[in-house]
Short mmCIF file of N, CA, C and O in Angstrom, two decimals:
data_model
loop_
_atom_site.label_atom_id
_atom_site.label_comp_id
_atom_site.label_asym_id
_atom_site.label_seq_id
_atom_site.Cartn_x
_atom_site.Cartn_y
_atom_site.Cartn_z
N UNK A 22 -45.85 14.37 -105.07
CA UNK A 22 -47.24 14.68 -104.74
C UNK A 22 -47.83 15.65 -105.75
O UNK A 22 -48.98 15.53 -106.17
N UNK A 23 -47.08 16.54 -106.08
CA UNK A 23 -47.01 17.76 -107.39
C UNK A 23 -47.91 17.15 -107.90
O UNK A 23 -49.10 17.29 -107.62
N UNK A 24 -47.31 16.18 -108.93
CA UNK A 24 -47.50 15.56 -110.61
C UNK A 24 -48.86 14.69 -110.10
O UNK A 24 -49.85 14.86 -110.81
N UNK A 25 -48.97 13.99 -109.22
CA UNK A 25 -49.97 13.11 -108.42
C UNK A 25 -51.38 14.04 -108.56
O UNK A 25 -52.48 13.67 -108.97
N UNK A 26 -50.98 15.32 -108.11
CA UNK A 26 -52.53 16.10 -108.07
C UNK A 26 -52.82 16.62 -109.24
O UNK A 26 -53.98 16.84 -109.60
N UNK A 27 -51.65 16.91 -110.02
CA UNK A 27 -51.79 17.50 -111.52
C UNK A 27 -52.28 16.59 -112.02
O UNK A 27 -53.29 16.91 -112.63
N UNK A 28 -51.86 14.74 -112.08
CA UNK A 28 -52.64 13.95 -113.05
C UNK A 28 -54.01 13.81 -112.59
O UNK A 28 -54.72 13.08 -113.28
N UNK A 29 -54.49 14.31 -111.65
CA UNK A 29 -55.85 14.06 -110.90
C UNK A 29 -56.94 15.17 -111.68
O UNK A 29 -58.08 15.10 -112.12
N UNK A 30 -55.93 16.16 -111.56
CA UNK A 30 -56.39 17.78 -111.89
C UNK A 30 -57.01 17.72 -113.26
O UNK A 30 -58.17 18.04 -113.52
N UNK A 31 -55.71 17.08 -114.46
CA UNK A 31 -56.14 17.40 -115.43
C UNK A 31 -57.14 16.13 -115.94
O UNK A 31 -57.98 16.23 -116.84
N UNK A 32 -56.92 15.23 -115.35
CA UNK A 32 -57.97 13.89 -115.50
C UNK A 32 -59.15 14.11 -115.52
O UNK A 32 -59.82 13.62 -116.43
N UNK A 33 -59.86 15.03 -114.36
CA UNK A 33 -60.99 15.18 -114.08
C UNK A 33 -61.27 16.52 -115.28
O UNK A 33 -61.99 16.41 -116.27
N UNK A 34 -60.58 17.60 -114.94
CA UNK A 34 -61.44 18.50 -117.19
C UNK A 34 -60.88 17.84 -118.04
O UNK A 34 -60.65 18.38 -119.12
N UNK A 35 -60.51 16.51 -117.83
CA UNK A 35 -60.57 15.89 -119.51
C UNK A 35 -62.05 15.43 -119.46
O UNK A 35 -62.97 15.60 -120.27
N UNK A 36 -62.00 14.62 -117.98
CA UNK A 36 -63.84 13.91 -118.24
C UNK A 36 -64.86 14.96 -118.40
O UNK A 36 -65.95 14.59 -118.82
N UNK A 37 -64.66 16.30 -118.11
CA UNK A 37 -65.77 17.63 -117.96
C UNK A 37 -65.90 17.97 -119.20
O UNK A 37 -67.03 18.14 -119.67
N UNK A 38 -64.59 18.15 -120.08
CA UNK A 38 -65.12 18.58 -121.44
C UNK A 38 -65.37 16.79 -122.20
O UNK A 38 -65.15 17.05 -123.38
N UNK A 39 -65.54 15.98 -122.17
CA UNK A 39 -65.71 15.34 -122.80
C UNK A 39 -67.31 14.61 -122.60
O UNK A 39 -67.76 13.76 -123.37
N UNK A 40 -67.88 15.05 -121.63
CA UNK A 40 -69.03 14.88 -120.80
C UNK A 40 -69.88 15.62 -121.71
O UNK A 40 -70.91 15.12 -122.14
N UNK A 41 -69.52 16.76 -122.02
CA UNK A 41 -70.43 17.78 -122.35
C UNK A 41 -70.64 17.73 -123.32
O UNK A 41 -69.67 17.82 -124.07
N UNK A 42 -72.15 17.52 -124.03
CA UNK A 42 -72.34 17.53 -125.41
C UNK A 42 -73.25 18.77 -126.03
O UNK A 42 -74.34 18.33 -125.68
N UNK A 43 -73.45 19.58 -126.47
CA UNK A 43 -72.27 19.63 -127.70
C UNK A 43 -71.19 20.20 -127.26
O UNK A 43 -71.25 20.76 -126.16
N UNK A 44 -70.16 20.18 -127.88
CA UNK A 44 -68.37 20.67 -127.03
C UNK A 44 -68.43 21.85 -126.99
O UNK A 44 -68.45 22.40 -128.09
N UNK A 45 -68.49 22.76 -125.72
CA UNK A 45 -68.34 23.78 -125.25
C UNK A 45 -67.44 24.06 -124.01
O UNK A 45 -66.87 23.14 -123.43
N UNK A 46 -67.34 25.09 -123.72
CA UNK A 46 -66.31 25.21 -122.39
C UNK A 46 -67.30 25.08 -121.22
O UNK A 46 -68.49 25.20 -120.90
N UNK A 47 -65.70 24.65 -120.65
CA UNK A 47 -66.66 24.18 -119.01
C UNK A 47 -66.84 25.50 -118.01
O UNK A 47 -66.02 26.41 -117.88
N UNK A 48 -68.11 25.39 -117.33
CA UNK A 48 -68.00 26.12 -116.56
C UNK A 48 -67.12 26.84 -115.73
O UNK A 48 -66.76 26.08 -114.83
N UNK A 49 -66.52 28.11 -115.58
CA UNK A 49 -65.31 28.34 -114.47
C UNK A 49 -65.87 28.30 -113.22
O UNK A 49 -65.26 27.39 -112.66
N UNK A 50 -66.37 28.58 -112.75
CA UNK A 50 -66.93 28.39 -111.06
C UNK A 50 -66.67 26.77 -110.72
O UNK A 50 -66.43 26.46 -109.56
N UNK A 51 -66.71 25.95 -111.56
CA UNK A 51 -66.90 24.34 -111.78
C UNK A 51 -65.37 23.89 -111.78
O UNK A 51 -64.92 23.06 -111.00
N UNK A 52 -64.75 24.45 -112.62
CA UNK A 52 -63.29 24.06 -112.54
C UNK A 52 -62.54 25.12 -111.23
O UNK A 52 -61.54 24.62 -110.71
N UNK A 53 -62.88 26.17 -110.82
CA UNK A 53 -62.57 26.63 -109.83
C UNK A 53 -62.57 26.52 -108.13
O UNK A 53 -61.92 27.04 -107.22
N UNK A 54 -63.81 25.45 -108.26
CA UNK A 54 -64.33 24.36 -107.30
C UNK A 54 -63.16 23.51 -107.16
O UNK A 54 -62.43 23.26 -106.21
N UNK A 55 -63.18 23.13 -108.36
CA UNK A 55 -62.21 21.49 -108.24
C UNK A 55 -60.41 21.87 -108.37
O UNK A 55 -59.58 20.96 -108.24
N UNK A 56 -60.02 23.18 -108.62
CA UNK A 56 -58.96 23.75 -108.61
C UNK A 56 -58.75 23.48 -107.11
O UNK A 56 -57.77 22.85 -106.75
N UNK A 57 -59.60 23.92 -106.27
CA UNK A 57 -59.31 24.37 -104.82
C UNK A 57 -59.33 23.22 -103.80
O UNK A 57 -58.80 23.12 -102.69
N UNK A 58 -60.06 22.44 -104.47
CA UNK A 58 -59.90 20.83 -104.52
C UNK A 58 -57.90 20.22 -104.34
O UNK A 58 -57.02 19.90 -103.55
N UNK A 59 -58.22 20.41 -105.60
CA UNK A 59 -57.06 19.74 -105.84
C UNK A 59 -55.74 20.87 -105.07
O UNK A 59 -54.52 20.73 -105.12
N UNK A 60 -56.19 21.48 -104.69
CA UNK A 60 -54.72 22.57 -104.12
C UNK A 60 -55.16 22.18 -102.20
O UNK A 60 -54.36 22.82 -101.51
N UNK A 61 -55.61 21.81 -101.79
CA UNK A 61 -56.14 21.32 -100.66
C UNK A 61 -55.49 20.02 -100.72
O UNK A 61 -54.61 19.72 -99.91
N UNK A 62 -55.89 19.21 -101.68
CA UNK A 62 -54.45 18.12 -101.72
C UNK A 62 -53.56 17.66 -101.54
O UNK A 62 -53.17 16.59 -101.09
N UNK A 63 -52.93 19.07 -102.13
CA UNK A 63 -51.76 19.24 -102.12
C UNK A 63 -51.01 19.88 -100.85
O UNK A 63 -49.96 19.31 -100.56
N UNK A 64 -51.37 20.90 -100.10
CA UNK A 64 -51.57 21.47 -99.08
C UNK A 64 -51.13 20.69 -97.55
O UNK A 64 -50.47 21.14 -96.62
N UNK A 65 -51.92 19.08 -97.76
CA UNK A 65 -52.19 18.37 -96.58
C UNK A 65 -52.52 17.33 -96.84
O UNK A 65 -53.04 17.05 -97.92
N UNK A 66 -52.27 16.41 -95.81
CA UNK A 66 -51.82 14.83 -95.91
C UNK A 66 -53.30 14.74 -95.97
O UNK A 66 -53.81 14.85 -94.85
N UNK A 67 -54.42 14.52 -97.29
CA UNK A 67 -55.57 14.44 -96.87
C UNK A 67 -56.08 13.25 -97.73
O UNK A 67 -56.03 13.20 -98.96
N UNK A 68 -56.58 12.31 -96.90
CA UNK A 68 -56.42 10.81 -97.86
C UNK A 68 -57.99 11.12 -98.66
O UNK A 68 -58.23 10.88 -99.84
N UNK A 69 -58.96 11.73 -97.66
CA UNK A 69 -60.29 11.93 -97.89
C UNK A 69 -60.51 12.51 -99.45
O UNK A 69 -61.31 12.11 -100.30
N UNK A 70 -59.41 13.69 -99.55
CA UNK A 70 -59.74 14.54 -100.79
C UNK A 70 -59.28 13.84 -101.79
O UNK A 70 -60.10 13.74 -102.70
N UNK A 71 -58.19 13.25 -101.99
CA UNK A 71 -57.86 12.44 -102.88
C UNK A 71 -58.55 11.36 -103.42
O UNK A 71 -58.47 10.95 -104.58
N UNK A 72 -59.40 10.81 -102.30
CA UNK A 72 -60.05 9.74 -102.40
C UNK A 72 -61.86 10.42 -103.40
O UNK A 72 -62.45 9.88 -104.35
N UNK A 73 -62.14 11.43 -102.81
CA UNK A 73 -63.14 12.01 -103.52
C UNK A 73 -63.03 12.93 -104.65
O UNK A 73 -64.07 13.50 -104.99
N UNK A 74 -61.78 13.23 -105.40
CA UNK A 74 -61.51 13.69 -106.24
C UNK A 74 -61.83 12.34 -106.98
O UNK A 74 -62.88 12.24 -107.61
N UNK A 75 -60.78 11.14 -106.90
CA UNK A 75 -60.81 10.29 -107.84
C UNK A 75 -62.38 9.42 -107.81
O UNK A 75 -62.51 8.42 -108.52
N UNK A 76 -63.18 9.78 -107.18
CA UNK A 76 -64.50 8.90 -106.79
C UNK A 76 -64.96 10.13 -108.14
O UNK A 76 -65.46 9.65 -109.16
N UNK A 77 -64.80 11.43 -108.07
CA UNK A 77 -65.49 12.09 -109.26
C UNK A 77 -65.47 11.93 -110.60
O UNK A 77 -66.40 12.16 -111.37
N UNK A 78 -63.97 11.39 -110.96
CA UNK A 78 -63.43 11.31 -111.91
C UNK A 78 -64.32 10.17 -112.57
O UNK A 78 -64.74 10.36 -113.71
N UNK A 79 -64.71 8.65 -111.67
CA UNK A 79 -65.09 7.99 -111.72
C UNK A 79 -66.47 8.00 -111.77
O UNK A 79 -67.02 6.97 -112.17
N UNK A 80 -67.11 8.90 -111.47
CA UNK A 80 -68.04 9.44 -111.52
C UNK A 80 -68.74 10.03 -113.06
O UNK A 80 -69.77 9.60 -113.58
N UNK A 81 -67.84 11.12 -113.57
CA UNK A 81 -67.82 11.47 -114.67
C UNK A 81 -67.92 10.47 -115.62
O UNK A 81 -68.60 10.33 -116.64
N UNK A 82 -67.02 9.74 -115.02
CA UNK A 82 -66.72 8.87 -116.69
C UNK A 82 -67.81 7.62 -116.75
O UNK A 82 -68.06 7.05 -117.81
N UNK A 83 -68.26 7.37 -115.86
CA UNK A 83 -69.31 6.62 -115.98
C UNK A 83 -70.53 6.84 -116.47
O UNK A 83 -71.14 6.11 -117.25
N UNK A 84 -71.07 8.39 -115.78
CA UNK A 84 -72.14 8.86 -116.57
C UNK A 84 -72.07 8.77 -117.96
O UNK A 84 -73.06 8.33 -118.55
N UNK A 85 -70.96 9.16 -118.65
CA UNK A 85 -70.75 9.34 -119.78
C UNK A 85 -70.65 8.69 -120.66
O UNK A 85 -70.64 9.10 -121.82
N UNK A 86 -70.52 7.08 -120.16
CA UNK A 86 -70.31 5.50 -120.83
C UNK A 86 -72.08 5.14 -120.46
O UNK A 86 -72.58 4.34 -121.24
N UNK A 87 -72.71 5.51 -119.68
CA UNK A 87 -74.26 5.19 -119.22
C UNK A 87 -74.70 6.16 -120.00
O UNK A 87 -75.88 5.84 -120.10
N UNK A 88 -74.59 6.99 -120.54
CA UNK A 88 -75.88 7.92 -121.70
C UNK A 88 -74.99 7.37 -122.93
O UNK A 88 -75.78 6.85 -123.73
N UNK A 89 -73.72 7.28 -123.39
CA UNK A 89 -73.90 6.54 -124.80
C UNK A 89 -74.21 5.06 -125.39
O UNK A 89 -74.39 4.58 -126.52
N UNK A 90 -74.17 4.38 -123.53
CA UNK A 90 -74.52 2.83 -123.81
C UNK A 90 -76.16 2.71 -124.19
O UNK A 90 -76.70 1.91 -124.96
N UNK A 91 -76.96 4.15 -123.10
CA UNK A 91 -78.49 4.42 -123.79
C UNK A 91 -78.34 4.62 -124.88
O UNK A 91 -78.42 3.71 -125.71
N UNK A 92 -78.14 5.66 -125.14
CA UNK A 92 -77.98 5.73 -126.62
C UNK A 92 -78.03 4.76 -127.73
O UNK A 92 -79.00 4.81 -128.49
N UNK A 93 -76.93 3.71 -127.95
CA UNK A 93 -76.38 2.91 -128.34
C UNK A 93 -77.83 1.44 -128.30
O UNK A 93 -78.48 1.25 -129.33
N UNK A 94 -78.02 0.88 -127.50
CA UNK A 94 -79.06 0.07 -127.12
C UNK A 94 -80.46 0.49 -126.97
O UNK A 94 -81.39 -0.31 -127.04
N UNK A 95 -80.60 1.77 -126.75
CA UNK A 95 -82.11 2.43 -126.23
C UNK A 95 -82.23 3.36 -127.47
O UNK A 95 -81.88 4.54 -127.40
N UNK A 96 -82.70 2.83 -128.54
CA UNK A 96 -82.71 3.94 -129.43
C UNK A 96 -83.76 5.07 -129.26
O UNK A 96 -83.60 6.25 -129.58
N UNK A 97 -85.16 4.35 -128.56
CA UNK A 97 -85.61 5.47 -128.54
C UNK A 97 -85.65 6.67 -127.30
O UNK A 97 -86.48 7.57 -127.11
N UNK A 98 -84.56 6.35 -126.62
CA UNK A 98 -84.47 7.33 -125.42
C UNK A 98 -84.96 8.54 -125.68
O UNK A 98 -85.93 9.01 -125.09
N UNK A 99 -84.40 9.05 -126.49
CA UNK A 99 -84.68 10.31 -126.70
C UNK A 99 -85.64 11.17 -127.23
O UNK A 99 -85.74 12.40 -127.25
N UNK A 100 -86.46 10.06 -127.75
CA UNK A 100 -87.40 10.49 -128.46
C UNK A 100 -88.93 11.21 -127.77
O UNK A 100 -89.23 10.82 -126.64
N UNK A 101 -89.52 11.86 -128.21
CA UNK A 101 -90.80 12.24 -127.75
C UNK A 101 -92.05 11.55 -127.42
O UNK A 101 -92.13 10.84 -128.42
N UNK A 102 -92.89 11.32 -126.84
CA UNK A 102 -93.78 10.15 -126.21
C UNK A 102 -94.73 10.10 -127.50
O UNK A 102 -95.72 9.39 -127.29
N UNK A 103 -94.69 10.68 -128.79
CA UNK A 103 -95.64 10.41 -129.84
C UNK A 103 -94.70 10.09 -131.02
O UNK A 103 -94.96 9.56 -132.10
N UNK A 104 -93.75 10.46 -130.60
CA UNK A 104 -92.63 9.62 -131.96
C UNK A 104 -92.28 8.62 -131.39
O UNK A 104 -92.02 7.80 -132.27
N UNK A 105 -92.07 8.07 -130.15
CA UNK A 105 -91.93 7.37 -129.51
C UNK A 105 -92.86 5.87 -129.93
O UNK A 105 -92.37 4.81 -130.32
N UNK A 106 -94.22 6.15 -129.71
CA UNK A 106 -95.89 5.51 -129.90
C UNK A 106 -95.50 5.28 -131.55
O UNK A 106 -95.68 4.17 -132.05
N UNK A 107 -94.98 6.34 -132.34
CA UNK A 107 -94.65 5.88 -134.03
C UNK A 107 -93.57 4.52 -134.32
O UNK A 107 -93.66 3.43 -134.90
N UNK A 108 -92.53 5.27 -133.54
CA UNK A 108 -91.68 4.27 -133.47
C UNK A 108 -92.01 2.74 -133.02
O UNK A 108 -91.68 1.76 -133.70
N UNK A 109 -92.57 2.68 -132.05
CA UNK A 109 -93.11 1.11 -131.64
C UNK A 109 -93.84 0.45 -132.73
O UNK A 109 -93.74 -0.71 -133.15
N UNK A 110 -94.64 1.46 -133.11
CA UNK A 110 -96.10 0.75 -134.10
C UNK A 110 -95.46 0.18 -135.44
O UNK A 110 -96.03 -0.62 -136.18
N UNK A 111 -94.21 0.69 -135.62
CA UNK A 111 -93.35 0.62 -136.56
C UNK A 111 -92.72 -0.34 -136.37
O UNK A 111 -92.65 -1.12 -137.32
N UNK A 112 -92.07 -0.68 -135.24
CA UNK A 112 -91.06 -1.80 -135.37
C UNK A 112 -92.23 -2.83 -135.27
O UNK A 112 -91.24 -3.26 -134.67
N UNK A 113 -93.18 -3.59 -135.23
CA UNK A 113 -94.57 -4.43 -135.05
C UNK A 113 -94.54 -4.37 -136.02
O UNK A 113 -93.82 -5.34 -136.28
N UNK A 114 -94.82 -3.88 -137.05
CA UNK A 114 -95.20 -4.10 -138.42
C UNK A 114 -96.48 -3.20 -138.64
O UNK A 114 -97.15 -3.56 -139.60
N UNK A 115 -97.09 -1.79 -137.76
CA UNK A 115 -97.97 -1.25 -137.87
C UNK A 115 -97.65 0.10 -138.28
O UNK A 115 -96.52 0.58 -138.20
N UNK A 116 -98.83 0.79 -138.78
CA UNK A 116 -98.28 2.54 -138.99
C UNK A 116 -99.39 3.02 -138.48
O UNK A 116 -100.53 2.66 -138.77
N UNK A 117 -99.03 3.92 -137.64
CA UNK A 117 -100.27 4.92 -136.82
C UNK A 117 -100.98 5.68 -137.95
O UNK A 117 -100.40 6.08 -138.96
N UNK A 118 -102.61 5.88 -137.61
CA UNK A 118 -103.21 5.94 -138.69
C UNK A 118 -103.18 7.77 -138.46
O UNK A 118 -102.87 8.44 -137.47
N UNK A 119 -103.62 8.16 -139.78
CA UNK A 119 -103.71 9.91 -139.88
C UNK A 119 -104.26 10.78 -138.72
O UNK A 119 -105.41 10.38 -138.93
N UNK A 120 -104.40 11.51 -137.81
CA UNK A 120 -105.21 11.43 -136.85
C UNK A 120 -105.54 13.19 -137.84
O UNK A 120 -104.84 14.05 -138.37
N UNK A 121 -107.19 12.91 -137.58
CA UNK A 121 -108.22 13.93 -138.28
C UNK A 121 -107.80 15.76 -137.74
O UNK A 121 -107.88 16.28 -136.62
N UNK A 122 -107.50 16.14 -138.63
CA UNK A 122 -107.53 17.68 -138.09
C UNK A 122 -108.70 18.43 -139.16
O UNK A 122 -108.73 18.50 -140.38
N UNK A 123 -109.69 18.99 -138.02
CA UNK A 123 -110.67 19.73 -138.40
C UNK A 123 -110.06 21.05 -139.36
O UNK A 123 -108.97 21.54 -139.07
N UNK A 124 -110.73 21.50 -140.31
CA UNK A 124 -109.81 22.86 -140.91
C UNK A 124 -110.96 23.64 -141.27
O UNK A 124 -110.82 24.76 -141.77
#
């Protein structure tokens, strides 16, 4: 049961730091959550916690395959709603014209 909650344990801050962009450390209150988690686990025949530990894990890693599949296909996700308007006029075959600044 040990090794069972440990591979759970360390499964889930592999998906936390790998989630996080740019690579920084994970929150401790966050891994201290899911520490107490996983020691509750261990503790007691608890099918529930196990079952929602690994629903997180699954969780994680999905988000994380859904913002680089945006990424990846949605190029302009990220972009700003006027680079955005550039970008379109651009892929059409158009270029947004100078817009007038008084001086």
């Amino acid at each position: 049961m040990f090794t069972d909650r440990a591979t759970l344990y360390r499964g889930l801050l592999r998906e936390l730091r790998q989630s996080i962009t740019p690579p920084r450390k994970v929150n401790k209150t966050i891994i201290a959550h899911f520490r107490s988690i996983a020691e509750r686990i261990g503790k007691e025949d608890n099918s529930h916690a196990h079952q929602d530990y690994e629903n997180a894990i699954l969780f994680l890693r999905s988000q994380r395959e859904h913002k680089r599949l945006l990424e990846r296909y949605n190029p302009l996700f990220d972009l700003t709603a006027q680079d955005r308007i550039k970008a379109t006029a651009r892929r059409v075959g158009l270029d947004m014209p100078v817009t007038y600044k008084p001086e």
